[in-house]
Amino acid sequence: MTMDNIIGLEKRPGTGGDKADSLAERKARLLRQGDFYRVGIAHAKARIKHDARPDVLFHSALDHATWAVRSRIDSVLHPTGISVASIMPYAATIIGFITQRRLIKPALGVAAVLGGVAWYLQQRRTGQAQEL
């Protein structure tokens, strides 16, 4: 239901019926508008109180950080046609395997080596592009 459908909250007063609204109808409309305003204020105060709680702030910060990392990874993978959502099942399986076999340190070493190789290849590619 939109606000336009609520009696007494028309955009232009007097369009909901007779153009010559009685004093009682105008008073009732103003009272309803006041009620809606007070309810809106109460909801806003409750929302601010809820959003200021430490657990909600932490959750919001974690969501924001996760979104930032995911969007960065998506932008890197975009030229290949792959997205984070498409590789997450595979990544979750691999991470589960690594943690189950207690291969975390060797996996971090392999990831560091692969990251170094990727960085070297990127530097080499940009160096070649600058020479041309």
PDB file of N, CA and C in Angstrom, residues 2-88:
ATOM      1  N   THR A   2       0.641   2.147  -0.905  1.00  0.00           N
ATOM      2  CA  THR A   2       1.424   3.365  -0.944  1.00  0.00           C
ATOM      3  C   THR A   2       0.789   4.411  -0.059  1.00  0.00           C
ATOM      4  N   MET A   3       1.548   5.447   0.197  1.00  0.00           N
ATOM      5  CA  MET A   3       1.046   6.516   1.070  1.00  0.00           C
ATOM      6  C   MET A   3      -0.117   7.260   0.405  1.00  0.00           C
ATOM      7  N   ASP A   4      -0.196   7.212  -0.917  1.00  0.00           N
ATOM      8  CA  ASP A   4      -1.272   7.910  -1.608  1.00  0.00           C
ATOM      9  C   ASP A   4      -2.617   7.248  -1.352  1.00  0.00           C
ATOM     10  N   ASN A   5      -2.618   5.960  -1.055  1.00  0.00           N
ATOM     11  CA  ASN A   5      -3.867   5.240  -0.856  1.00  0.00           C
ATOM     12  C   ASN A   5      -4.434   5.396   0.547  1.00  0.00           C
ATOM     13  N   ILE A   6      -3.671   5.970   1.460  1.00  0.00           N
ATOM     14  CA  ILE A   6      -4.138   6.134   2.832  1.00  0.00           C
ATOM     15  C   ILE A   6      -4.977   7.395   2.915  1.00  0.00           C
ATOM     16  N   ILE A   7      -6.171   7.241   3.419  1.00  0.00           N
ATOM     17  CA  ILE A   7      -7.081   8.374   3.522  1.00  0.00           C
ATOM     18  C   ILE A   7      -6.479   9.392   4.481  1.00  0.00           C
ATOM     19  N   GLY A   8      -6.436  10.618   4.030  1.00  0.00           N
ATOM     20  CA  GLY A   8      -5.915  11.680   4.863  1.00  0.00           C
ATOM     21  C   GLY A   8      -4.478  12.029   4.545  1.00  0.00           C
ATOM     22  N   LEU A   9      -3.833  11.270   3.675  1.00  0.00           N
ATOM     23  CA  LEU A   9      -2.453  11.570   3.324  1.00  0.00           C
ATOM     24  C   LEU A   9      -2.319  11.877   1.837  1.00  0.00           C
ATOM     25  N   GLU A  10      -3.333  12.497   1.269  1.00  0.00           N
ATOM     26  CA  GLU A  10      -3.272  12.852  -0.146  1.00  0.00           C
ATOM     27  C   GLU A  10      -2.208  13.916  -0.338  1.00  0.00           C
ATOM     28  N   LYS A  11      -1.650  13.954  -1.552  1.00  0.00           N
ATOM     29  CA  LYS A  11      -0.632  14.954  -1.827  1.00  0.00           C
ATOM     30  C   LYS A  11      -1.224  16.363  -1.797  1.00  0.00           C
ATOM     31  N   ARG A  12      -2.415  16.484  -2.316  1.00  0.00           N
ATOM     32  CA  ARG A  12      -3.080  17.787  -2.307  1.00  0.00           C
ATOM     33  C   ARG A  12      -4.332  17.667  -1.456  1.00  0.00           C
ATOM     34  N   PRO A  13      -4.396  18.401  -0.361  1.00  0.00           N
ATOM     35  CA  PRO A  13      -5.590  18.312   0.486  1.00  0.00           C
ATOM     36  C   PRO A  13      -6.845  18.666  -0.306  1.00  0.00           C
ATOM     37  N   GLY A  14      -7.880  17.971  -0.021  1.00  0.00           N
ATOM     38  CA  GLY A  14      -9.157  18.248  -0.675  1.00  0.00           C
ATOM     39  C   GLY A  14      -9.413  17.377  -1.877  1.00  0.00           C
ATOM     40  N   THR A  15      -8.464  16.530  -2.274  1.00  0.00           N
ATOM     41  CA  THR A  15      -8.674  15.687  -3.452  1.00  0.00           C
ATOM     42  C   THR A  15      -9.261  14.342  -3.078  1.00  0.00           C
ATOM     43  N   GLY A  16      -9.454  14.067  -1.798  1.00  0.00           N
ATOM     44  CA  GLY A  16      -9.952  12.776  -1.367  1.00  0.00           C
ATOM     45  C   GLY A  16     -11.466  12.717  -1.308  1.00  0.00           C
ATOM     46  N   GLY A  17     -12.149  13.741  -1.614  1.00  0.00           N
ATOM     47  CA  GLY A  17     -13.607  13.740  -1.533  1.00  0.00           C
ATOM     48  C   GLY A  17     -14.128  15.111  -1.913  1.00  0.00           C
ATOM     49  N   ASP A  18     -15.039  15.638  -1.108  1.00  0.00           N
ATOM     50  CA  ASP A  18     -15.546  16.980  -1.362  1.00  0.00           C
ATOM     51  C   ASP A  18     -14.424  17.990  -1.246  1.00  0.00           C
ATOM     52  N   LYS A  19     -14.509  19.015  -2.081  1.00  0.00           N
ATOM     53  CA  LYS A  19     -13.479  20.045  -2.023  1.00  0.00           C
ATOM     54  C   LYS A  19     -13.624  20.878  -0.755  1.00  0.00           C
ATOM     55  N   ALA A  20     -14.804  20.949  -0.255  1.00  0.00           N
ATOM     56  CA  ALA A  20     -15.040  21.717   0.963  1.00  0.00           C
ATOM     57  C   ALA A  20     -15.085  20.744   2.139  1.00  0.00           C
ATOM     58  N   ASP A  21     -13.899  20.276   2.555  1.00  0.00           N
ATOM     59  CA  ASP A  21     -13.829  19.366   3.689  1.00  0.00           C
ATOM     60  C   ASP A  21     -14.263  20.093   4.954  1.00  0.00           C
ATOM     61  N   SER A  22     -14.904  19.367   5.800  1.00  0.00           N
ATOM     62  CA  SER A  22     -15.321  19.975   7.052  1.00  0.00           C
ATOM     63  C   SER A  22     -14.120  20.105   7.979  1.00  0.00           C
ATOM     64  N   LEU A  23     -14.283  20.879   8.987  1.00  0.00           N
ATOM     65  CA  LEU A  23     -13.236  21.092   9.967  1.00  0.00           C
ATOM     66  C   LEU A  23     -12.860  19.780  10.653  1.00  0.00           C
ATOM     67  N   ALA A  24     -13.825  18.939  10.926  1.00  0.00           N
ATOM     68  CA  ALA A  24     -13.572  17.659  11.595  1.00  0.00           C
ATOM     69  C   ALA A  24     -12.730  16.731  10.704  1.00  0.00           C
ATOM     70  N   GLU A  25     -13.013  16.743   9.392  1.00  0.00           N
ATOM     71  CA  GLU A  25     -12.240  15.898   8.484  1.00  0.00           C
ATOM     72  C   GLU A  25     -10.793  16.374   8.377  1.00  0.00           C
ATOM     73  N   ARG A  26     -10.598  17.680   8.300  1.00  0.00           N
ATOM     74  CA  ARG A  26      -9.236  18.217   8.240  1.00  0.00           C
ATOM     75  C   ARG A  26      -8.488  17.924   9.529  1.00  0.00           C
ATOM     76  N   LYS A  27      -9.184  18.048  10.649  1.00  0.00           N
ATOM     77  CA  LYS A  27      -8.564  17.757  11.938  1.00  0.00           C
ATOM     78  C   LYS A  27      -8.178  16.273  12.025  1.00  0.00           C
ATOM     79  N   ALA A  28      -9.044  15.390  11.566  1.00  0.00           N
ATOM     80  CA  ALA A  28      -8.756  13.953  11.583  1.00  0.00           C
ATOM     81  C   ALA A  28      -7.560  13.633  10.684  1.00  0.00           C
ATOM     82  N   ARG A  29      -7.511  14.298   9.524  1.00  0.00           N
ATOM     83  CA  ARG A  29      -6.395  14.084   8.601  1.00  0.00           C
ATOM     84  C   ARG A  29      -5.081  14.528   9.253  1.00  0.00           C
ATOM     85  N   LEU A  30      -5.083  15.683   9.895  1.00  0.00           N
ATOM     86  CA  LEU A  30      -3.877  16.164  10.564  1.00  0.00           C
ATOM     87  C   LEU A  30      -3.461  15.240  11.707  1.00  0.00           C
ATOM     88  N   LEU A  31      -4.434  14.718  12.437  1.00  0.00           N
ATOM     89  CA  LEU A  31      -4.119  13.788  13.522  1.00  0.00           C
ATOM     90  C   LEU A  31      -3.492  12.500  12.980  1.00  0.00           C
ATOM     91  N   ARG A  32      -4.043  11.985  11.859  1.00  0.00           N
ATOM     92  CA  ARG A  32      -3.461  10.799  11.248  1.00  0.00           C
ATOM     93  C   ARG A  32      -2.037  11.067  10.758  1.00  0.00           C
ATOM     94  N   GLN A  33      -1.837  12.224  10.144  1.00  0.00           N
ATOM     95  CA  GLN A  33      -0.496  12.581   9.682  1.00  0.00           C
ATOM     96  C   GLN A  33       0.470  12.680  10.861  1.00  0.00           C
ATOM     97  N   GLY A  34       0.016  13.243  11.961  1.00  0.00           N
ATOM     98  CA  GLY A  34       0.838  13.325  13.167  1.00  0.00           C
ATOM     99  C   GLY A  34       1.175  11.953  13.713  1.00  0.00           C
ATOM    100  N   ASP A  35       0.191  11.047  13.683  1.00  0.00           N
ATOM    101  CA  ASP A  35       0.437   9.673  14.137  1.00  0.00           C
ATOM    102  C   ASP A  35       1.502   9.003  13.271  1.00  0.00           C
ATOM    103  N   PHE A  36       1.386   9.149  11.955  1.00  0.00           N
ATOM    104  CA  PHE A  36       2.382   8.562  11.059  1.00  0.00           C
ATOM    105  C   PHE A  36       3.764   9.169  11.305  1.00  0.00           C
ATOM    106  N   TYR A  37       3.813  10.460  11.550  1.00  0.00           N
ATOM    107  CA  TYR A  37       5.082  11.125  11.812  1.00  0.00           C
ATOM    108  C   TYR A  37       5.709  10.587  13.099  1.00  0.00           C
ATOM    109  N   ARG A  38       4.915  10.451  14.159  1.00  0.00           N
ATOM    110  CA  ARG A  38       5.425   9.939  15.432  1.00  0.00           C
ATOM    111  C   ARG A  38       5.894   8.488  15.296  1.00  0.00           C
ATOM    112  N   VAL A  39       5.171   7.679  14.566  1.00  0.00           N
ATOM    113  CA  VAL A  39       5.584   6.293  14.348  1.00  0.00           C
ATOM    114  C   VAL A  39       6.901   6.258  13.569  1.00  0.00           C
ATOM    115  N   GLY A  40       7.030   7.120  12.586  1.00  0.00           N
ATOM    116  CA  GLY A  40       8.274   7.184  11.818  1.00  0.00           C
ATOM    117  C   GLY A  40       9.453   7.592  12.692  1.00  0.00           C
ATOM    118  N   ILE A  41       9.242   8.549  13.581  1.00  0.00           N
ATOM    119  CA  ILE A  41      10.298   8.973  14.499  1.00  0.00           C
ATOM    120  C   ILE A  41      10.674   7.830  15.436  1.00  0.00           C
ATOM    121  N   ALA A  42       9.680   7.118  15.961  1.00  0.00           N
ATOM    122  CA  ALA A  42       9.945   5.994  16.864  1.00  0.00           C
ATOM    123  C   ALA A  42      10.738   4.900  16.145  1.00  0.00           C
ATOM    124  N   HIS A  43      10.384   4.609  14.897  1.00  0.00           N
ATOM    125  CA  HIS A  43      11.117   3.604  14.130  1.00  0.00           C
ATOM    126  C   HIS A  43      12.555   4.053  13.873  1.00  0.00           C
ATOM    127  N   ALA A  44      12.737   5.331  13.563  1.00  0.00           N
ATOM    128  CA  ALA A  44      14.083   5.847  13.301  1.00  0.00           C
ATOM    129  C   ALA A  44      14.940   5.760  14.566  1.00  0.00           C
ATOM    130  N   LYS A  45      14.374   6.112  15.723  1.00  0.00           N
ATOM    131  CA  LYS A  45      15.124   6.028  16.979  1.00  0.00           C
ATOM    132  C   LYS A  45      15.502   4.583  17.293  1.00  0.00           C
ATOM    133  N   ALA A  46      14.572   3.668  17.089  1.00  0.00           N
ATOM    134  CA  ALA A  46      14.854   2.254  17.351  1.00  0.00           C
ATOM    135  C   ALA A  46      15.935   1.748  16.405  1.00  0.00           C
ATOM    136  N   ARG A  47      15.897   2.166  15.161  1.00  0.00           N
ATOM    137  CA  ARG A  47      16.897   1.742  14.179  1.00  0.00           C
ATOM    138  C   ARG A  47      18.282   2.257  14.566  1.00  0.00           C
ATOM    139  N   ILE A  48      18.352   3.508  15.010  1.00  0.00           N
ATOM    140  CA  ILE A  48      19.634   4.083  15.426  1.00  0.00           C
ATOM    141  C   ILE A  48      20.176   3.339  16.648  1.00  0.00           C
ATOM    142  N   LYS A  49      19.308   3.054  17.610  1.00  0.00           N
ATOM    143  CA  LYS A  49      19.732   2.300  18.798  1.00  0.00           C
ATOM    144  C   LYS A  49      20.250   0.928  18.411  1.00  0.00           C
ATOM    145  N   HIS A  50      19.532   0.260  17.527  1.00  0.00           N
ATOM    146  CA  HIS A  50      19.940  -1.079  17.091  1.00  0.00           C
ATOM    147  C   HIS A  50      21.265  -1.031  16.352  1.00  0.00           C
ATOM    148  N   ASP A  51      21.414  -0.079  15.442  1.00  0.00           N
ATOM    149  CA  ASP A  51      22.619   0.000  14.620  1.00  0.00           C
ATOM    150  C   ASP A  51      23.844   0.452  15.405  1.00  0.00           C
ATOM    151  N   ALA A  52      23.665   1.011  16.598  1.00  0.00           N
ATOM    152  CA  ALA A  52      24.788   1.476  17.407  1.00  0.00           C
ATOM    153  C   ALA A  52      25.328   0.385  18.336  1.00  0.00           C
ATOM    154  N   ARG A  53      24.702  -0.776  18.353  1.00  0.00           N
ATOM    155  CA  ARG A  53      25.182  -1.861  19.214  1.00  0.00           C
ATOM    156  C   ARG A  53      26.509  -2.390  18.660  1.00  0.00           C
ATOM    157  N   PRO A  54      27.442  -2.779  19.548  1.00  0.00           N
ATOM    158  CA  PRO A  54      28.769  -3.225  19.086  1.00  0.00           C
ATOM    159  C   PRO A  54      28.717  -4.423  18.139  1.00  0.00           C
ATOM    160  N   ASP A  55      27.850  -5.385  18.409  1.00  0.00           N
ATOM    161  CA  ASP A  55      27.801  -6.558  17.529  1.00  0.00           C
ATOM    162  C   ASP A  55      27.284  -6.185  16.147  1.00  0.00           C
ATOM    163  N   VAL A  56      26.360  -5.253  16.074  1.00  0.00           N
ATOM    164  CA  VAL A  56      25.840  -4.818  14.775  1.00  0.00           C
ATOM    165  C   VAL A  56      26.895  -4.010  14.029  1.00  0.00           C
ATOM    166  N   LEU A  57      27.630  -3.158  14.755  1.00  0.00           N
ATOM    167  CA  LEU A  57      28.708  -2.397  14.126  1.00  0.00           C
ATOM    168  C   LEU A  57      29.788  -3.331  13.579  1.00  0.00           C
ATOM    169  N   PHE A  58      30.156  -4.347  14.365  1.00  0.00           N
ATOM    170  CA  PHE A  58      31.164  -5.306  13.917  1.00  0.00           C
ATOM    171  C   PHE A  58      30.673  -6.068  12.690  1.00  0.00           C
ATOM    172  N   HIS A  59      29.416  -6.510  12.727  1.00  0.00           N
ATOM    173  CA  HIS A  59      28.857  -7.249  11.599  1.00  0.00           C
ATOM    174  C   HIS A  59      28.825  -6.381  10.344  1.00  0.00           C
ATOM    175  N   SER A  60      28.464  -5.123  10.511  1.00  0.00           N
ATOM    176  CA  SER A  60      28.418  -4.201   9.381  1.00  0.00           C
ATOM    177  C   SER A  60      29.823  -3.975   8.805  1.00  0.00           C
ATOM    178  N   ALA A  61      30.814  -3.806   9.685  1.00  0.00           N
ATOM    179  CA  ALA A  61      32.187  -3.616   9.213  1.00  0.00           C
ATOM    180  C   ALA A  61      32.692  -4.864   8.499  1.00  0.00           C
ATOM    181  N   LEU A  62      32.361  -6.026   9.036  1.00  0.00           N
ATOM    182  CA  LEU A  62      32.773  -7.286   8.407  1.00  0.00           C
ATOM    183  C   LEU A  62      32.110  -7.452   7.038  1.00  0.00           C
ATOM    184  N   ASP A  63      30.826  -7.116   6.948  1.00  0.00           N
ATOM    185  CA  ASP A  63      30.134  -7.177   5.654  1.00  0.00           C
ATOM    186  C   ASP A  63      30.777  -6.239   4.643  1.00  0.00           C
ATOM    187  N   HIS A  64      31.109  -5.036   5.105  1.00  0.00           N
ATOM    188  CA  HIS A  64      31.719  -4.055   4.210  1.00  0.00           C
ATOM    189  C   HIS A  64      33.081  -4.540   3.721  1.00  0.00           C
ATOM    190  N   ALA A  65      33.902  -5.081   4.639  1.00  0.00           N
ATOM    191  CA  ALA A  65      35.224  -5.575   4.254  1.00  0.00           C
ATOM    192  C   ALA A  65      35.107  -6.757   3.294  1.00  0.00           C
ATOM    193  N   THR A  66      34.171  -7.662   3.569  1.00  0.00           N
ATOM    194  CA  THR A  66      33.961  -8.813   2.704  1.00  0.00           C
ATOM    195  C   THR A  66      33.525  -8.363   1.313  1.00  0.00           C
ATOM    196  N   TRP A  67      32.619  -7.394   1.270  1.00  0.00           N
ATOM    197  CA  TRP A  67      32.160  -6.884  -0.015  1.00  0.00           C
ATOM    198  C   TRP A  67      33.308  -6.225  -0.773  1.00  0.00           C
ATOM    199  N   ALA A  68      34.161  -5.475  -0.078  1.00  0.00           N
ATOM    200  CA  ALA A  68      35.276  -4.805  -0.747  1.00  0.00           C
ATOM    201  C   ALA A  68      36.242  -5.819  -1.343  1.00  0.00           C
ATOM    202  N   VAL A  69      36.562  -6.867  -0.581  1.00  0.00           N
ATOM    203  CA  VAL A  69      37.480  -7.895  -1.084  1.00  0.00           C
ATOM    204  C   VAL A  69      36.852  -8.639  -2.253  1.00  0.00           C
ATOM    205  N   ARG A  70      35.575  -8.994  -2.107  1.00  0.00           N
ATOM    206  CA  ARG A  70      34.917  -9.740  -3.182  1.00  0.00           C
ATOM    207  C   ARG A  70      34.816  -8.910  -4.458  1.00  0.00           C
ATOM    208  N   SER A  71      34.492  -7.626  -4.338  1.00  0.00           N
ATOM    209  CA  SER A  71      34.384  -6.796  -5.540  1.00  0.00           C
ATOM    210  C   SER A  71      35.747  -6.624  -6.203  1.00  0.00           C
ATOM    211  N   ARG A  72      36.803  -6.561  -5.380  1.00  0.00           N
ATOM    212  CA  ARG A  72      38.153  -6.447  -5.953  1.00  0.00           C
ATOM    213  C   ARG A  72      38.512  -7.731  -6.710  1.00  0.00           C
ATOM    214  N   ILE A  73      38.227  -8.874  -6.116  1.00  0.00           N
ATOM    215  CA  ILE A  73      38.514 -10.148  -6.777  1.00  0.00           C
ATOM    216  C   ILE A  73      37.664 -10.296  -8.032  1.00  0.00           C
ATOM    217  N   ASP A  74      36.395  -9.902  -7.954  1.00  0.00           N
ATOM    218  CA  ASP A  74      35.532  -9.967  -9.139  1.00  0.00           C
ATOM    219  C   ASP A  74      36.064  -9.088 -10.263  1.00  0.00           C
ATOM    220  N   SER A  75      36.585  -7.905  -9.919  1.00  0.00           N
ATOM    221  CA  SER A  75      37.100  -7.024 -10.972  1.00  0.00           C
ATOM    222  C   SER A  75      38.368  -7.598 -11.602  1.00  0.00           C
ATOM    223  N   VAL A  76      39.156  -8.327 -10.820  1.00  0.00           N
ATOM    224  CA  VAL A  76      40.351  -8.965 -11.384  1.00  0.00           C
ATOM    225  C   VAL A  76      39.959 -10.136 -12.284  1.00  0.00           C
ATOM    226  N   LEU A  77      38.942 -10.899 -11.844  1.00  0.00           N
ATOM    227  CA  LEU A  77      38.530 -12.084 -12.601  1.00  0.00           C
ATOM    228  C   LEU A  77      37.588 -11.770 -13.767  1.00  0.00           C
ATOM    229  N   HIS A  78      37.059 -10.553 -13.817  1.00  0.00           N
ATOM    230  CA  HIS A  78      36.052 -10.214 -14.832  1.00  0.00           C
ATOM    231  C   HIS A  78      36.523 -10.462 -16.270  1.00  0.00           C
ATOM    232  N   PRO A  79      37.751 -10.110 -16.645  1.00  0.00           N
ATOM    233  CA  PRO A  79      38.163 -10.370 -18.036  1.00  0.00           C
ATOM    234  C   PRO A  79      38.160 -11.851 -18.412  1.00  0.00           C
ATOM    235  N   THR A  80      38.306 -12.739 -17.422  1.00  0.00           N
ATOM    236  CA  THR A  80      38.326 -14.165 -17.724  1.00  0.00           C
ATOM    237  C   THR A  80      36.926 -14.754 -17.817  1.00  0.00           C
ATOM    238  N   GLY A  81      35.929 -14.008 -17.384  1.00  0.00           N
ATOM    239  CA  GLY A  81      34.562 -14.510 -17.406  1.00  0.00           C
ATOM    240  C   GLY A  81      34.204 -15.334 -16.184  1.00  0.00           C
ATOM    241  N   ILE A  82      35.075 -15.305 -15.188  1.00  0.00           N
ATOM    242  CA  ILE A  82      34.846 -16.058 -13.948  1.00  0.00           C
ATOM    243  C   ILE A  82      34.443 -15.074 -12.859  1.00  0.00           C
ATOM    244  N   SER A  83      33.601 -15.526 -11.946  1.00  0.00           N
ATOM    245  CA  SER A  83      33.239 -14.683 -10.816  1.00  0.00           C
ATOM    246  C   SER A  83      33.513 -15.441  -9.522  1.00  0.00           C
ATOM    247  N   VAL A  84      33.517 -14.706  -8.421  1.00  0.00           N
ATOM    248  CA  VAL A  84      33.748 -15.319  -7.118  1.00  0.00           C
ATOM    249  C   VAL A  84      32.670 -16.362  -6.829  1.00  0.00           C
ATOM    250  N   ALA A  85      31.445 -16.057  -7.186  1.00  0.00           N
ATOM    251  CA  ALA A  85      30.337 -16.982  -6.917  1.00  0.00           C
ATOM    252  C   ALA A  85      30.516 -18.305  -7.660  1.00  0.00           C
ATOM    253  N   SER A  86      31.127 -18.260  -8.832  1.00  0.00           N
ATOM    254  CA  SER A  86      31.285 -19.506  -9.593  1.00  0.00           C
ATOM    255  C   SER A  86      32.441 -20.360  -9.083  1.00  0.00           C
ATOM    256  N   ILE A  87      33.452 -19.744  -8.460  1.00  0.00           N
ATOM    257  CA  ILE A  87      34.577 -20.543  -7.983  1.00  0.00           C
ATOM    258  C   ILE A  87      34.507 -20.873  -6.498  1.00  0.00           C
ATOM    259  N   MET A  88      33.572 -20.295  -5.760  1.00  0.00           N
ATOM    260  CA  MET A  88      33.500 -20.543  -4.317  1.00  0.00           C
ATOM    261  C   MET A  88      33.253 -22.008  -3.960  1.00  0.00           C
TER     262      MET A  88
END
